[in-house]
Coordinates of C-alpha atoms in Angstrom, one line a residue:
M1 CA 48.2 -6.5 -45.6
D2 CA 49.3 -3.2 -44.8
M3 CA 47.3 0.0 -43.4
S4 CA 47.8 3.2 -42.0
G5 CA 46.0 5.7 -40.6
E6 CA 45.7 8.9 -38.1
R7 CA 43.5 10.3 -35.2
H8 CA 43.5 13.7 -33.4
I9 CA 43.0 13.0 -29.9
A10 CA 41.9 15.9 -27.5
A11 CA 44.6 14.8 -24.8
S12 CA 47.8 15.8 -24.2
K13 CA 50.7 13.4 -25.4
Q14 CA 51.4 12.1 -22.0
V15 CA 47.8 11.4 -21.3
V16 CA 47.5 9.6 -24.7
W17 CA 50.7 7.4 -23.8
D18 CA 49.6 6.5 -20.5
A19 CA 46.4 5.2 -22.0
L20 CA 48.2 3.1 -24.7
N21 CA 49.6 1.2 -21.5
D22 CA 46.8 0.7 -19.7
P23 CA 45.1 -2.6 -19.8
E24 CA 41.8 -1.3 -19.4
V25 CA 41.8 1.2 -22.0
L26 CA 43.3 -1.5 -24.3
K27 CA 40.3 -4.1 -23.5
Q28 CA 37.8 -0.9 -24.3
S29 CA 39.4 -0.4 -27.6
I30 CA 40.3 -4.0 -29.0
P31 CA 36.9 -5.3 -31.2
G32 CA 35.6 -8.2 -29.2
A33 CA 38.2 -8.4 -26.1
Q34 CA 36.8 -10.2 -23.5
E35 CA 40.0 -10.1 -21.1
V36 CA 43.3 -8.2 -21.3
I37 CA 45.6 -8.6 -18.4
K38 CA 49.0 -7.1 -18.0
T39 CA 51.7 -9.6 -16.8
S40 CA 54.6 -7.4 -17.3
D41 CA 55.6 -3.8 -18.3
N42 CA 55.9 -5.0 -21.8
E43 CA 53.4 -7.8 -22.2
F44 CA 49.6 -8.5 -22.0
Q45 CA 47.6 -11.4 -22.0
A46 CA 44.2 -11.3 -24.2
K47 CA 41.2 -13.3 -25.3
V48 CA 39.3 -12.0 -28.2
A49 CA 36.3 -13.3 -29.7
Q50 CA 35.7 -12.5 -33.6
K51 CA 34.0 -13.2 -36.9
I52 CA 35.8 -13.2 -40.2
G53 CA 33.1 -14.0 -43.0
P54 CA 31.3 -17.2 -42.1
I55 CA 33.9 -18.3 -39.4
S56 CA 33.7 -17.4 -35.5
A57 CA 36.6 -17.8 -33.6
R58 CA 38.0 -17.2 -30.1
F59 CA 41.6 -16.4 -30.0
S60 CA 43.8 -16.4 -27.0
G61 CA 47.1 -14.7 -27.6
V62 CA 49.9 -12.4 -26.1
V63 CA 50.4 -8.5 -26.8
T64 CA 54.0 -7.4 -26.6
L65 CA 55.3 -3.8 -26.5
S66 CA 58.5 -3.3 -28.3
D67 CA 60.5 -0.5 -29.8
I68 CA 59.3 1.7 -26.8
D69 CA 60.1 5.5 -26.9
P70 CA 58.1 7.2 -24.0
P71 CA 56.0 9.4 -24.7
N72 CA 56.8 9.4 -28.4
S73 CA 56.3 5.8 -30.1
Y74 CA 56.1 2.4 -29.6
T75 CA 55.1 -0.8 -31.6
L76 CA 52.2 -3.2 -30.3
S77 CA 52.6 -6.7 -31.6
G78 CA 50.0 -9.5 -31.1
Q79 CA 49.3 -13.1 -32.0
G80 CA 46.5 -15.4 -31.2
Q81 CA 45.1 -19.1 -31.5
G82 CA 41.9 -19.6 -33.0
G83 CA 41.8 -23.4 -32.9
A84 CA 40.3 -24.9 -36.0
A85 CA 39.6 -21.5 -37.3
G86 CA 43.5 -21.0 -37.8
F87 CA 45.5 -18.1 -36.4
A88 CA 45.9 -14.5 -36.3
K89 CA 48.9 -12.3 -36.0
G90 CA 49.6 -8.7 -36.7
S91 CA 51.5 -5.4 -35.2
A92 CA 50.9 -1.8 -35.1
S93 CA 53.3 1.0 -35.1
V94 CA 52.0 4.1 -33.2
K95 CA 53.6 7.5 -33.1
L96 CA 52.6 10.4 -31.1
D97 CA 52.9 14.1 -32.3
E98 CA 51.9 17.1 -30.2
A99 CA 49.0 19.0 -32.1
T100 CA 49.1 23.2 -32.1
D101 CA 45.6 23.1 -30.3
G102 CA 47.5 21.1 -27.2
G103 CA 45.9 17.8 -28.2
T104 CA 47.9 14.7 -29.9
D105 CA 48.0 13.3 -33.2
L106 CA 48.1 9.9 -33.5
K107 CA 49.6 8.1 -36.4
Y108 CA 49.7 4.2 -36.9
E109 CA 50.8 1.6 -39.6
V110 CA 49.2 -1.8 -39.1
K111 CA 50.4 -5.3 -40.7
A112 CA 48.3 -8.2 -40.3
S113 CA 48.0 -11.8 -41.5
V114 CA 45.9 -14.9 -41.0
G115 CA 46.4 -18.7 -41.4
G116 CA 44.6 -21.9 -41.5
K117 CA 41.0 -22.4 -42.5
M118 CA 40.5 -18.3 -42.4
A119 CA 43.2 -17.9 -45.2
Q120 CA 40.9 -19.9 -47.6
L121 CA 38.4 -17.1 -47.6
G122 CA 40.0 -14.7 -49.8
A123 CA 42.1 -12.0 -49.5
R124 CA 39.5 -9.2 -50.4
L125 CA 37.6 -10.5 -47.3
I126 CA 40.5 -10.9 -45.0
D127 CA 41.7 -7.2 -45.8
G128 CA 38.4 -6.0 -45.7
T129 CA 38.0 -7.4 -42.4
A130 CA 41.5 -6.2 -40.8
A131 CA 41.0 -2.7 -42.0
K132 CA 37.7 -2.7 -40.3
L133 CA 39.0 -4.1 -37.3
A134 CA 42.1 -1.4 -37.0
D135 CA 39.6 1.5 -37.7
E136 CA 37.5 0.4 -34.6
F137 CA 40.2 -0.1 -32.5
F138 CA 41.6 3.4 -32.9
D139 CA 38.1 4.8 -33.1
N140 CA 37.4 3.4 -29.6
F141 CA 40.9 4.4 -28.2
K142 CA 40.1 8.1 -29.0
A143 CA 36.9 7.7 -27.5
A144 CA 38.0 6.1 -24.2
V145 CA 41.0 8.7 -23.9
E146 CA 38.7 11.8 -24.5
S147 CA 35.9 10.6 -22.2
A148 CA 38.3 10.3 -19.5
G149 CA 39.8 13.4 -19.8
K150 CA 36.9 15.4 -19.9
P151 CA 35.9 17.3 -16.6
A152 CA 32.8 15.8 -14.8
A153 CA 29.8 17.8 -15.2
P154 CA 29.0 20.2 -12.5
A155 CA 26.7 18.7 -10.2
E156 CA 23.2 20.3 -10.7
P157 CA 22.4 22.6 -7.7
A158 CA 20.4 20.6 -5.1
A159 CA 16.8 21.4 -5.2
P160 CA 15.5 23.2 -2.0
P161 CA 14.2 21.0 0.3
V162 CA 10.4 20.5 0.0
T163 CA 8.6 21.7 2.9
P164 CA 5.9 19.1 3.6
E165 CA 2.4 20.4 3.4
P166 CA 1.0 19.9 7.0
A167 CA -1.5 17.2 7.1
P168 CA -5.0 18.0 7.1
Q169 CA -6.4 18.3 10.7
P170 CA -9.0 15.4 11.3
E171 CA -12.4 17.0 11.8
A172 CA -13.8 17.2 15.0
P173 CA -16.4 14.6 15.6
A174 CA -19.9 15.6 15.8
A175 CA -20.9 16.3 19.2
A176 CA -23.0 13.5 20.4
A177 CA -26.6 14.3 20.8
E178 CA -27.7 15.2 24.3
P179 CA -30.0 12.5 25.8
E180 CA -33.5 14.2 25.9
Q181 CA -34.2 14.9 29.8
P182 CA -37.2 13.4 31.1
T183 CA -40.3 16.0 31.5
P184 CA -40.7 16.6 35.1
P185 CA -44.0 15.8 36.5
P186 CA -46.4 18.7 36.7
S187 CA -46.8 20.4 40.0
A188 CA -49.6 20.0 42.3
E189 CA -50.7 23.3 41.2
Q190 CA -50.6 22.4 37.4
Q191 CA -52.0 19.0 38.0
P192 CA -55.7 19.2 36.9
V193 CA -58.1 18.9 39.5
Q194 CA -60.0 15.5 39.4
S195 CA -63.2 14.9 40.9
P196 CA -63.2 12.5 43.7
R197 CA -64.2 9.2 42.0
E198 CA -66.7 7.2 43.7
P199 CA -65.8 4.5 45.8
E200 CA -66.3 1.2 43.9
R201 CA -69.1 -0.8 45.2
P202 CA -68.1 -4.2 46.1
R203 CA -69.2 -6.8 43.9
Q204 CA -71.0 -8.7 46.3
A205 CA -73.2 -5.8 47.1
E206 CA -73.8 -5.3 43.4
E207 CA -74.7 -9.1 43.0
K208 CA -77.0 -8.6 45.9
L209 CA -78.2 -5.1 44.4
Y210 CA -79.2 -6.8 41.2
Q211 CA -80.6 -10.0 42.6
P212 CA -84.1 -10.5 42.4
A213 CA -86.2 -10.5 45.4
A214 CA -86.8 -13.6 47.0
A215 CA -90.2 -14.7 47.3
P216 CA -91.7 -14.4 50.7
A217 CA -91.4 -17.5 53.0
A218 CA -94.1 -19.5 53.5
P219 CA -95.9 -18.8 57.1
R220 CA -94.5 -21.1 59.9
Q221 CA -97.0 -23.3 60.7
T222 CA -97.7 -23.0 64.4
S223 CA -99.7 -25.1 66.5
D224 CA -103.4 -23.9 67.3
R225 CA -102.7 -23.8 70.5
H226 CA -100.1 -20.7 70.6
A227 CA -101.0 -18.8 67.5
P228 CA -103.2 -15.7 68.0
Q229 CA -106.7 -16.6 67.2
P230 CA -108.4 -14.1 65.0
V231 CA -111.3 -12.2 66.4
P232 CA -114.6 -11.8 64.5
G233 CA -114.4 -9.5 61.8
G234 CA -110.9 -10.6 60.5
V235 CA -108.8 -8.2 62.7
P236 CA -106.0 -10.0 64.3
Q237 CA -106.2 -10.4 68.1
W238 CA -103.2 -8.5 69.1
I239 CA -104.5 -5.5 67.5
W240 CA -107.4 -5.5 69.9
Y241 CA -104.8 -6.0 72.9
V242 CA -103.0 -2.9 71.9
A243 CA -106.3 -0.8 71.6
A244 CA -107.3 -1.7 75.0
G245 CA -103.9 -0.9 76.6
L246 CA -104.4 2.5 74.9
V247 CA -107.5 3.1 76.2
L248 CA -106.8 1.9 79.7
L249 CA -103.7 4.5 79.5
V250 CA -106.0 7.4 78.4
A251 CA -108.3 6.6 81.4
I252 CA -105.5 6.6 83.9
V253 CA -104.3 10.1 82.6
L254 CA -107.8 11.5 83.0
L255 CA -108.5 10.3 86.5
S256 CA -105.1 11.6 87.5
G257 CA -105.8 15.2 86.3

């Protein structure tokens, strides 16, 4: 199975040559590559997972550089074992030419073959898969080289520092209500003149005042000896004594005159 093609790469020949020898770039370019390790100046170890038709396999193999003419050309050869799926091997002759625009024209010729169970899938399926993998390899290689050669995009100017807005000042707490001042007592002049209140009468006096008059005590019985004897006519005897004394007093006054 033979294939050929060409890619124009927007990079100098030296840049393209260095990329062809860079294991990291080769890992990005080989479809399904899981690992590419450079073991010497001309040799790499690789692990690749691929699916050809209904068969999926994981190949482990060695990639060797030969016919080296830096920075113009070399041959890239590889062979991998896929276990029960079989094996695959191939080679790619790569040639670099300077382009008139300062870029590089990469031309390649690929030869590939498979064996084991994969060989039973049919030549048409195998040839189509090999051509597809070769195109993917050089398309990926072109993208990797050109993206690495592009100058980094200028950094956007830093935005002016944002001046933080002043935090809103907390509102002053409402003034506490002043306690009401007690109303001073009115002065002596403002105080209303109150009429003197009559002293309260003692409760005992009131009770005596409203007590009913006691019945007159019965006249004490005296002996007939000391009691004044009423004179005839019903006039008490002591009245007659007083009248007699008065008459005697008048007589003495007249006689002394």
